[in-house]
Coordinates of C-alpha atoms and ligand atoms in Angstrom, one line a residue:
M11 CA 44.6 -25.9 -55.0
Q12 CA 47.1 -28.0 -56.8
R13 CA 46.1 -29.6 -60.1
R14 CA 45.6 -33.3 -59.7
A15 CA 48.5 -34.2 -61.9
D16 CA 50.9 -32.3 -59.6
Q17 CA 50.1 -34.6 -56.7
G18 CA 53.2 -36.4 -55.4
W19 CA 53.3 -39.8 -53.8
V20 CA 55.6 -42.5 -52.5
E21 CA 55.9 -46.1 -53.6
V22 CA 58.1 -48.7 -52.1
I23 CA 59.1 -52.0 -53.8
S24 CA 60.6 -54.3 -51.1
G25 CA 61.6 -57.9 -50.7
P26 CA 64.6 -60.1 -50.6
M27 CA 67.4 -60.3 -53.2
F28 CA 66.5 -61.8 -56.6
S29 CA 62.8 -61.0 -56.1
G30 CA 62.7 -58.6 -59.0
K31 CA 62.8 -55.2 -57.2
S32 CA 65.2 -53.6 -59.7
E33 CA 63.3 -55.2 -62.6
E34 CA 60.0 -53.7 -61.3
L35 CA 61.7 -50.3 -60.7
I36 CA 63.1 -50.3 -64.2
R37 CA 59.7 -51.3 -65.7
K38 CA 57.8 -48.6 -63.8
V39 CA 60.2 -45.8 -64.7
T40 CA 60.5 -46.9 -68.3
R41 CA 56.7 -46.5 -68.7
Y42 CA 57.0 -42.9 -67.7
N43 CA 60.0 -42.4 -70.0
L44 CA 58.0 -43.7 -72.9
A45 CA 55.2 -41.2 -72.1
R46 CA 57.9 -38.4 -72.0
V47 CA 57.4 -37.7 -68.3
P48 CA 60.8 -36.5 -67.0
T49 CA 62.4 -39.1 -64.7
Q50 CA 65.6 -39.5 -62.8
I51 CA 67.0 -42.6 -61.1
F52 CA 69.4 -42.7 -58.3
K53 CA 71.4 -45.4 -56.6
P54 CA 73.9 -45.3 -53.6
A55 CA 77.5 -44.8 -54.7
I56 CA 78.4 -47.9 -52.6
D57 CA 76.6 -50.2 -55.1
I58 CA 78.9 -50.5 -58.1
R59 CA 78.5 -54.3 -58.6
Y60 CA 77.7 -54.2 -62.3
A61 CA 77.9 -50.6 -63.6
V62 CA 78.6 -47.2 -62.1
G63 CA 76.0 -45.2 -64.1
E64 CA 73.3 -47.7 -64.3
V65 CA 70.8 -49.8 -62.3
V66 CA 71.2 -53.4 -63.6
S67 CA 68.9 -56.3 -62.6
H68 CA 70.0 -59.9 -62.1
S69 CA 68.2 -60.6 -65.4
R70 CA 70.5 -58.0 -67.0
L71 CA 67.9 -55.3 -67.6
S72 CA 69.4 -51.9 -67.2
I73 CA 68.6 -48.2 -67.0
A74 CA 70.8 -45.1 -66.5
A75 CA 71.2 -44.1 -62.9
E76 CA 73.1 -41.4 -61.0
P77 CA 75.2 -42.7 -58.1
V78 CA 74.9 -40.4 -55.0
E79 CA 76.8 -40.5 -51.7
D80 CA 73.9 -39.9 -49.4
S81 CA 70.2 -38.8 -49.1
M82 CA 71.0 -35.1 -48.9
T83 CA 73.1 -35.3 -52.1
L84 CA 70.2 -37.1 -53.7
L85 CA 67.7 -34.3 -52.7
K86 CA 70.0 -31.7 -54.2
S87 CA 70.4 -33.7 -57.4
V88 CA 66.7 -33.8 -58.2
E89 CA 65.9 -31.3 -61.0
D90 CA 62.9 -29.0 -60.9
R91 CA 61.4 -30.5 -64.0
T92 CA 61.7 -34.1 -62.8
V93 CA 58.3 -35.7 -62.1
V94 CA 59.3 -39.3 -61.3
V95 CA 62.2 -40.1 -59.0
G96 CA 63.4 -43.7 -58.9
I97 CA 65.8 -44.9 -56.2
D98 CA 67.3 -48.4 -56.1
E99 CA 69.1 -50.2 -53.2
G100 CA 67.3 -47.8 -50.8
Q101 CA 68.6 -49.9 -47.8
F102 CA 72.1 -48.6 -48.5
F103 CA 71.1 -45.0 -47.8
D104 CA 71.2 -43.2 -44.4
N105 CA 67.9 -42.8 -42.4
G106 CA 67.6 -39.2 -43.8
L107 CA 66.1 -40.9 -46.9
V108 CA 62.7 -41.0 -45.2
D109 CA 62.7 -37.2 -44.8
V110 CA 64.1 -36.6 -48.3
V111 CA 61.4 -38.8 -49.9
T112 CA 58.7 -37.1 -47.9
R113 CA 59.9 -33.7 -49.0
L114 CA 60.1 -34.8 -52.6
A115 CA 56.5 -36.1 -52.5
A116 CA 55.3 -32.9 -50.8
A117 CA 56.9 -31.0 -53.8
G118 CA 54.8 -33.0 -56.2
K119 CA 57.3 -35.7 -57.2
K120 CA 56.3 -39.4 -57.7
V121 CA 58.9 -41.3 -55.8
I122 CA 59.5 -45.0 -56.3
V123 CA 62.0 -46.6 -53.9
A124 CA 63.3 -50.2 -54.3
G125 CA 65.2 -51.9 -51.5
L126 CA 65.7 -54.8 -49.1
D127 CA 63.4 -54.8 -46.1
M128 CA 65.3 -57.4 -44.1
D129 CA 69.1 -57.9 -43.7
Y130 CA 70.7 -61.3 -44.0
L131 CA 69.8 -62.0 -40.3
G132 CA 66.1 -61.2 -40.9
R133 CA 66.3 -57.9 -39.0
P134 CA 64.6 -54.7 -40.3
F135 CA 66.9 -53.1 -42.9
E136 CA 66.4 -49.4 -42.4
P137 CA 65.4 -47.1 -43.9
I138 CA 63.1 -49.3 -46.0
P139 CA 60.7 -50.4 -43.2
S140 CA 60.2 -46.8 -42.1
L141 CA 59.7 -45.8 -45.7
M142 CA 57.0 -48.4 -46.1
L143 CA 55.0 -46.7 -43.4
K144 CA 55.2 -43.4 -45.2
A145 CA 54.3 -44.8 -48.6
E146 CA 50.9 -44.7 -50.4
Y147 CA 51.8 -47.8 -52.3
V148 CA 53.9 -50.8 -51.2
T149 CA 54.7 -53.7 -53.5
R150 CA 56.3 -56.7 -51.7
T151 CA 58.1 -59.0 -54.1
L152 CA 59.1 -62.6 -53.5
A153 CA 61.9 -64.6 -55.0
V154 CA 61.9 -68.4 -55.7
C155 CA 63.6 -70.3 -52.9
H156 CA 67.0 -71.4 -54.2
R157 CA 66.7 -74.6 -52.3
C158 CA 63.1 -75.9 -52.7
G159 CA 61.3 -73.6 -55.1
G160 CA 59.0 -72.2 -52.4
P161 CA 58.2 -68.5 -51.7
G162 CA 61.5 -66.8 -51.2
L163 CA 61.0 -64.2 -48.5
F164 CA 64.5 -64.1 -46.9
T165 CA 68.0 -63.3 -48.1
Q166 CA 70.4 -66.0 -47.0
R167 CA 74.1 -65.2 -47.0
V168 CA 76.0 -68.4 -48.0
V169 CA 79.5 -67.1 -47.3
E170 CA 80.8 -66.5 -43.8
S171 CA 81.0 -62.9 -42.7
D172 CA 79.8 -60.8 -39.8
E173 CA 79.7 -57.5 -41.8
L174 CA 76.2 -56.1 -42.4
V175 CA 77.0 -55.2 -46.0
V176 CA 78.8 -57.7 -48.2
L177 CA 78.2 -56.8 -51.8
G178 CA 77.7 -59.6 -54.1
A179 CA 75.1 -61.7 -55.9
T180 CA 74.7 -65.3 -56.8
D181 CA 77.9 -66.6 -55.1
T182 CA 77.2 -64.7 -51.9
Y183 CA 73.5 -64.8 -51.3
E184 CA 70.5 -67.0 -52.0
A185 CA 66.8 -66.3 -51.7
R186 CA 65.2 -68.7 -49.2
C187 CA 61.7 -69.6 -48.0
R188 CA 60.6 -69.7 -44.4
R189 CA 61.5 -73.4 -44.0
C190 CA 64.9 -73.3 -45.8
Y191 CA 66.1 -70.0 -44.3
D192 CA 68.8 -70.5 -41.7
P193 CA 71.0 -67.5 -40.9
T194 CA 73.5 -69.7 -38.9
E195 CA 74.2 -71.9 -41.9
A196 CA 77.3 -70.1 -43.2
Q197 CA 78.7 -70.0 -39.6
Q198 CA 78.1 -73.7 -39.2
G199 CA 80.3 -74.1 -42.2
R200 CA 83.0 -72.3 -40.4
L201 CA 82.5 -74.4 -37.2
D202 CA 82.7 -77.6 -39.3
L203 CA 85.9 -76.4 -40.9
E204 CA 87.4 -75.5 -37.5
S205 CA 86.7 -78.8 -36.1
V206 CA 88.2 -80.5 -39.1
S207 CA 91.5 -78.6 -38.8
E208 CA 91.9 -79.5 -35.1
Ligands
ADP309 P1 66.4 -57.7 -57.0 O1 66.6 -56.3 -57.4 O2 65.1 -57.9 -56.1 O3 67.6 -58.3 -56.3 P2 66.4 -58.2 -59.8 O4 65.3 -57.4 -60.4 O5 67.8 -57.7 -59.9 O6 66.1 -58.6 -58.3 O7 66.4 -59.6 -60.5 C1 65.3 -60.4 -60.6 C2 65.6 -61.5 -61.6 O8 66.6 -62.4 -61.0 C3 64.5 -62.5 -62.0 O9 63.7 -62.0 -63.0 C4 65.3 -63.7 -62.5 O10 65.7 -63.5 -63.8 C5 66.6 -63.6 -61.6 N1 66.7 -64.6 -60.6 C6 67.8 -65.3 -60.2 N2 67.6 -66.1 -59.1 C7 66.3 -66.0 -58.8 C8 65.4 -66.6 -57.8 N3 65.9 -67.4 -56.9 N4 64.2 -66.2 -57.8 C9 63.7 -65.3 -58.7 N5 64.4 -64.7 -59.6 C10 65.7 -65.1 -59.7
MG310 MG1 68.1 -54.9 -57.1
ZN311 ZN1 62.7 -73.4 -49.5

């Protein structure tokens, strides 16, 4: 039988943008670092908004992170001695991340994944929803609605684009509550402009 301390598990931190997912990931991994438990943090290579080799929160907390191309590269980059594996921006990984995280937990790793659970249209943003089902622990973080101060559950894109992934922060997205969230808002801006130019 495995010793208790060898037991792996999966934790997911999910919510909209600005809800403190990266902050919470940084806080949790830092605790293990302070106790000299070997950790590694990964992020998708696509996310180079602030820094290539770091996870940086909107409140400017940061921690070293290894950019990886996909879930299989992540799996291969985890060292034997590593006990805690942190993953930020999990929604930018392929669906293979679910299997990779499951394998890491089976191998005794404590895996903490942060990521968006909904896209800007309020649809499930895989692989985070699937990961939540396979996780022992799920923390769902809320932001403050940029419009009214209510519970920010949604990520509203405030510029007009049909792309699923538009990287950006404060000028591109806002956290919105149930009442203020309107995925058609940026499109309405475009329609207004079109009618003005006619
Ligand atoms: P996430 O990773 O979920 O996008 P971060 O951990 O990067 O969030 O940033 C959280 C921080 O963002 C907060 O502690 C706060 O300083 C800042 N922030 C900016 N706008 C908001 C907002 N509308 N609601 C909550 N926090 C916000
Ligand atoms: Mg983040
Ligand atoms: Zn609101």
